[in-house]
Amino acid sequence: MKDRSKPNRVREHYSIEVYRDSGLAERFDREKFGTPVGAVFRKYQEGVIRSFLPSVDGRRILDLGAGTGRISLPLSDRKAVVFAADASVAMLKVAREKAWLQMRPVHCICADAHHLPFPDGSFHAAVSLRMLMHVRDWERAVAEICRVSGKYLIVDFPPRSGFAGFAPVVHPVIRLFRSGYQPYRIFSIHLIKRKLESLGYRVIGIDRHLVLPFGLHRLIGSPAFTCKTETLLRRLGLTDILGAPVTFLAEKKGDA
């Protein structure tokens, strides 16, 4: 007979379960961006945000899916009024500690990307990096980002073009050997553009980063190899076709 003494536990989406782990939060920066190659990735990403949002002094900026504050802190360095929102209390704890140590006034808020606790148009810009690929309902999350942004938004995603396109085939194989591996969603560039258009935003800036997979660069572990190889591929025009992730800068229609 079925045991009815214990309530059924509904399995949470992996993006909630994985990032709840305080151990993961504490080692996240070290493993992802603490190596010399990771530092190259981090600096490049900060440069993209700076080029897309050159003037943020005194502006309210939302960093959605902020994690450990990788983008929140550089924005705060530039005198933005930063709200770091994430569903993971453990990740935000690390972000809060980093902000305190660096004496940066970052507002850390635990929030679900599908139901943000902010009024419409609360922010000059909303930034969301490495999040759409993991959320339960990406369309709902995009709608929320658009709703709370007053003028600009920045989102990135792995495109179907390039090496990221092999993800649906590669992920099941990797998970056979790594039970904690985090799969991710890939997107058509035109699909994201159409979604933003339907929500009243037009894409005005595009960046494509690496042709070769992140994992390969990390495995090789050489900043010189990463910089020289990706510079060559960019000069050959391959980055514009195959580069990942794709980062969009979108502007609210009528605000030009």
Coordinates of C-alpha atoms in Angstrom, one line a residue:
M1 CA 0.0 0.0 0.0
K2 CA 1.1 3.6 -0.6
D3 CA 2.4 5.3 2.5
R4 CA 0.3 8.5 2.9
S5 CA 2.0 9.5 6.2
K6 CA 4.6 11.6 4.4
P7 CA 3.7 14.3 1.9
N8 CA 5.0 14.0 -1.6
R9 CA 8.0 16.1 -2.3
V10 CA 7.8 18.0 -5.5
R11 CA 11.2 18.1 -7.1
E12 CA 12.5 21.6 -7.6
H13 CA 13.9 22.9 -10.8
Y14 CA 17.7 22.1 -11.0
S15 CA 18.5 25.8 -11.1
I16 CA 17.1 26.2 -7.6
E17 CA 18.5 22.9 -6.1
V18 CA 22.0 23.3 -7.5
Y19 CA 22.6 26.9 -6.5
R20 CA 21.2 26.5 -3.0
D21 CA 24.4 24.7 -2.1
S22 CA 26.5 27.0 0.1
G23 CA 29.6 25.0 -0.8
L24 CA 29.0 25.7 -4.5
A25 CA 28.5 29.4 -3.8
E26 CA 31.7 29.6 -1.8
R27 CA 33.8 28.0 -4.5
F28 CA 32.0 29.4 -7.5
D29 CA 34.2 32.4 -8.2
R30 CA 37.3 30.5 -7.6
E31 CA 36.4 27.7 -10.0
K32 CA 34.8 29.8 -12.7
F33 CA 36.7 33.1 -12.6
G34 CA 39.5 32.7 -10.1
T35 CA 42.0 31.2 -12.7
P36 CA 44.0 33.3 -15.1
V37 CA 41.8 32.2 -18.0
G38 CA 38.7 32.9 -15.8
A39 CA 40.0 36.4 -15.2
V40 CA 40.2 37.0 -19.0
F41 CA 36.5 36.0 -19.3
R42 CA 35.5 38.2 -16.4
K43 CA 37.3 41.3 -17.7
Y44 CA 35.9 40.8 -21.2
Q45 CA 32.3 40.6 -19.8
E46 CA 32.8 43.7 -17.7
G47 CA 34.0 45.5 -20.8
V48 CA 30.9 44.5 -22.7
I49 CA 28.7 45.9 -20.0
R50 CA 30.7 49.1 -19.9
S51 CA 30.5 49.6 -23.7
F52 CA 26.7 48.9 -23.6
L53 CA 26.1 51.1 -20.5
P54 CA 28.8 53.8 -20.6
S55 CA 27.0 56.1 -18.2
V56 CA 25.6 54.6 -15.0
D57 CA 26.6 57.1 -12.4
G58 CA 23.6 57.5 -10.0
R59 CA 21.4 55.2 -12.1
R60 CA 19.4 52.4 -10.7
I61 CA 20.6 49.1 -12.2
L62 CA 19.1 45.6 -11.7
D63 CA 21.5 42.7 -11.9
L64 CA 19.2 39.7 -12.2
G65 CA 20.7 36.3 -11.6
A66 CA 23.5 38.2 -9.9
G67 CA 24.9 35.2 -8.2
T68 CA 28.0 36.2 -6.3
G69 CA 28.0 39.7 -7.6
R70 CA 30.3 39.3 -10.6
I71 CA 28.7 42.2 -12.5
S72 CA 27.0 44.0 -9.5
L73 CA 30.4 45.0 -8.0
P74 CA 31.9 46.5 -11.1
L75 CA 28.7 48.4 -11.7
S76 CA 28.8 49.7 -8.1
D77 CA 32.4 50.7 -8.7
R78 CA 31.1 53.0 -11.5
K79 CA 28.7 54.6 -9.0
A80 CA 25.5 52.9 -10.1
V81 CA 22.8 52.2 -7.6
V82 CA 22.9 48.4 -7.9
F83 CA 20.2 45.9 -6.9
A84 CA 21.6 42.3 -7.0
A85 CA 18.7 39.9 -7.3
D86 CA 19.0 36.1 -7.2
A87 CA 17.0 33.1 -6.1
S88 CA 19.9 31.6 -4.2
V89 CA 20.4 32.8 -0.7
A90 CA 23.8 31.1 -0.6
M91 CA 25.0 32.9 -3.7
L92 CA 23.7 36.3 -2.4
K93 CA 25.5 35.7 0.9
V94 CA 28.8 35.6 -0.9
A95 CA 27.9 38.7 -2.9
R96 CA 27.0 40.6 0.2
E97 CA 30.2 39.6 1.9
K98 CA 32.3 40.7 -1.1
A99 CA 30.4 44.0 -1.3
W100 CA 31.0 44.6 2.4
L101 CA 34.7 43.8 2.1
Q102 CA 35.1 46.1 -0.9
M103 CA 32.8 48.8 0.8
R104 CA 30.4 48.8 -2.1
P105 CA 26.7 49.7 -1.4
V106 CA 25.1 46.8 -3.3
H107 CA 21.5 46.0 -2.4
C108 CA 21.1 42.1 -2.3
I109 CA 17.6 40.8 -2.7
C110 CA 16.4 37.2 -2.9
A111 CA 13.9 37.1 -5.7
D112 CA 12.4 34.7 -8.3
A113 CA 13.1 35.9 -11.8
H114 CA 9.6 34.8 -12.8
H115 CA 8.0 37.1 -10.3
L116 CA 10.1 40.1 -9.5
P117 CA 9.2 42.2 -6.4
F118 CA 9.7 45.5 -8.2
P119 CA 7.2 48.0 -9.8
D120 CA 7.1 48.5 -13.6
G121 CA 10.0 50.6 -14.9
S122 CA 11.9 50.5 -11.6
F123 CA 15.3 50.6 -13.2
H124 CA 17.2 52.6 -15.8
A125 CA 18.6 49.2 -17.0
A126 CA 18.3 45.5 -16.1
V127 CA 21.2 43.2 -16.7
S128 CA 20.8 39.4 -16.8
L129 CA 23.8 37.3 -17.6
R130 CA 24.1 33.5 -17.7
M131 CA 20.5 33.2 -16.4
L132 CA 18.1 32.6 -19.3
M133 CA 19.9 29.4 -20.1
H134 CA 19.0 28.0 -16.7
V135 CA 15.6 29.4 -15.7
R136 CA 12.4 27.2 -15.6
D137 CA 10.4 29.5 -17.9
W138 CA 12.6 31.8 -20.0
E139 CA 9.7 33.6 -21.6
R140 CA 8.3 34.6 -18.3
A141 CA 11.7 35.7 -17.1
V142 CA 12.3 37.9 -20.2
A143 CA 8.8 39.4 -19.7
E144 CA 9.7 40.3 -16.1
I145 CA 13.1 41.8 -17.1
C146 CA 11.3 44.0 -19.7
R147 CA 8.6 45.0 -17.2
V148 CA 11.0 46.3 -14.5
S149 CA 13.4 48.0 -16.9
G150 CA 12.7 51.7 -17.8
K151 CA 15.0 52.1 -20.7
Y152 CA 17.7 49.4 -21.4
L153 CA 18.2 45.7 -20.8
I154 CA 21.1 43.4 -21.4
V155 CA 20.7 39.7 -21.7
D156 CA 22.9 36.9 -22.9
F157 CA 22.4 33.3 -24.0
P158 CA 24.1 30.4 -25.8
P159 CA 23.1 30.4 -29.4
R160 CA 22.3 27.4 -31.6
S161 CA 25.0 28.4 -33.9
G162 CA 28.6 27.3 -33.1
F163 CA 29.7 24.8 -30.5
A164 CA 26.8 25.6 -28.2
G165 CA 24.5 24.0 -30.7
F166 CA 25.8 20.6 -29.7
A167 CA 24.6 21.0 -26.2
P168 CA 21.4 18.8 -26.5
V169 CA 23.6 15.9 -27.6
V170 CA 26.5 16.5 -25.3
H171 CA 24.7 17.2 -22.1
P172 CA 23.1 13.7 -21.6
V173 CA 26.5 12.1 -22.2
I174 CA 28.3 14.3 -19.6
R175 CA 25.6 13.7 -17.1
L176 CA 26.3 9.9 -17.3
F177 CA 29.7 10.7 -15.7
R178 CA 28.9 13.9 -13.7
S179 CA 25.6 13.6 -11.8
G180 CA 25.8 17.3 -10.7
Y181 CA 26.4 18.6 -14.2
Q182 CA 24.2 21.6 -15.0
P183 CA 22.5 21.3 -18.4
Y184 CA 21.4 24.5 -20.1
R185 CA 19.0 25.7 -22.8
I186 CA 20.2 27.0 -26.2
F187 CA 18.3 29.6 -28.2
S188 CA 17.8 30.9 -31.7
I189 CA 19.0 34.5 -32.0
H190 CA 15.9 35.4 -34.0
L191 CA 13.7 33.9 -31.3
I192 CA 15.1 36.1 -28.6
K193 CA 14.9 39.2 -30.9
R194 CA 11.3 38.5 -31.7
K195 CA 10.4 38.0 -28.0
L196 CA 12.0 41.3 -27.1
E197 CA 10.2 43.0 -30.0
S198 CA 6.9 41.7 -28.8
L199 CA 7.6 43.2 -25.4
G200 CA 8.4 46.6 -26.7
Y201 CA 12.2 46.4 -27.0
R202 CA 14.5 46.6 -30.0
V203 CA 18.0 45.2 -30.1
I204 CA 20.5 48.0 -30.6
G205 CA 23.8 46.2 -29.7
I206 CA 25.1 42.7 -30.1
D207 CA 28.3 41.1 -28.8
R208 CA 29.5 37.5 -29.5
H209 CA 32.4 36.3 -27.4
L210 CA 34.2 33.0 -27.9
V211 CA 34.3 30.7 -30.9
L212 CA 35.9 27.8 -29.0
P213 CA 34.0 26.4 -25.9
F214 CA 34.6 27.9 -22.5
G215 CA 35.4 24.4 -21.2
L216 CA 38.2 24.0 -23.7
H217 CA 39.8 27.3 -22.8
R218 CA 39.6 26.4 -19.1
L219 CA 41.0 23.0 -19.7
I220 CA 44.0 24.4 -21.6
G221 CA 44.4 27.1 -18.9
S222 CA 46.5 29.5 -20.9
P223 CA 45.4 33.2 -21.2
A224 CA 47.9 33.6 -24.1
F225 CA 46.2 30.7 -26.0
T226 CA 42.8 32.1 -25.3
C227 CA 43.6 35.7 -26.4
K228 CA 45.7 34.8 -29.4
T229 CA 43.3 32.1 -30.7
E230 CA 40.1 34.1 -30.2
T231 CA 41.7 37.2 -31.7
L232 CA 42.6 35.3 -34.8
L233 CA 39.1 33.7 -35.1
R234 CA 37.6 37.2 -34.7
R235 CA 39.8 38.6 -37.5
L236 CA 38.7 35.7 -39.7
G237 CA 35.1 36.7 -39.2
L238 CA 34.2 33.5 -37.4
T239 CA 33.2 35.2 -34.1
D240 CA 30.4 37.1 -35.7
I241 CA 29.0 33.7 -37.0
L242 CA 29.8 31.3 -34.2
G243 CA 30.7 33.3 -31.1
A244 CA 29.0 32.5 -27.8
P245 CA 27.5 33.6 -25.6
V246 CA 25.5 36.2 -27.6
T247 CA 24.8 39.3 -25.6
F248 CA 22.0 41.7 -26.5
L249 CA 21.6 45.4 -25.6
A250 CA 18.0 46.3 -26.1
E251 CA 16.3 49.7 -25.8
K252 CA 12.7 50.4 -25.0
K253 CA 10.8 51.5 -28.1
G254 CA 10.1 55.2 -28.1
D255 CA 13.0 56.0 -25.9
A256 CA 15.5 56.7 -28.7

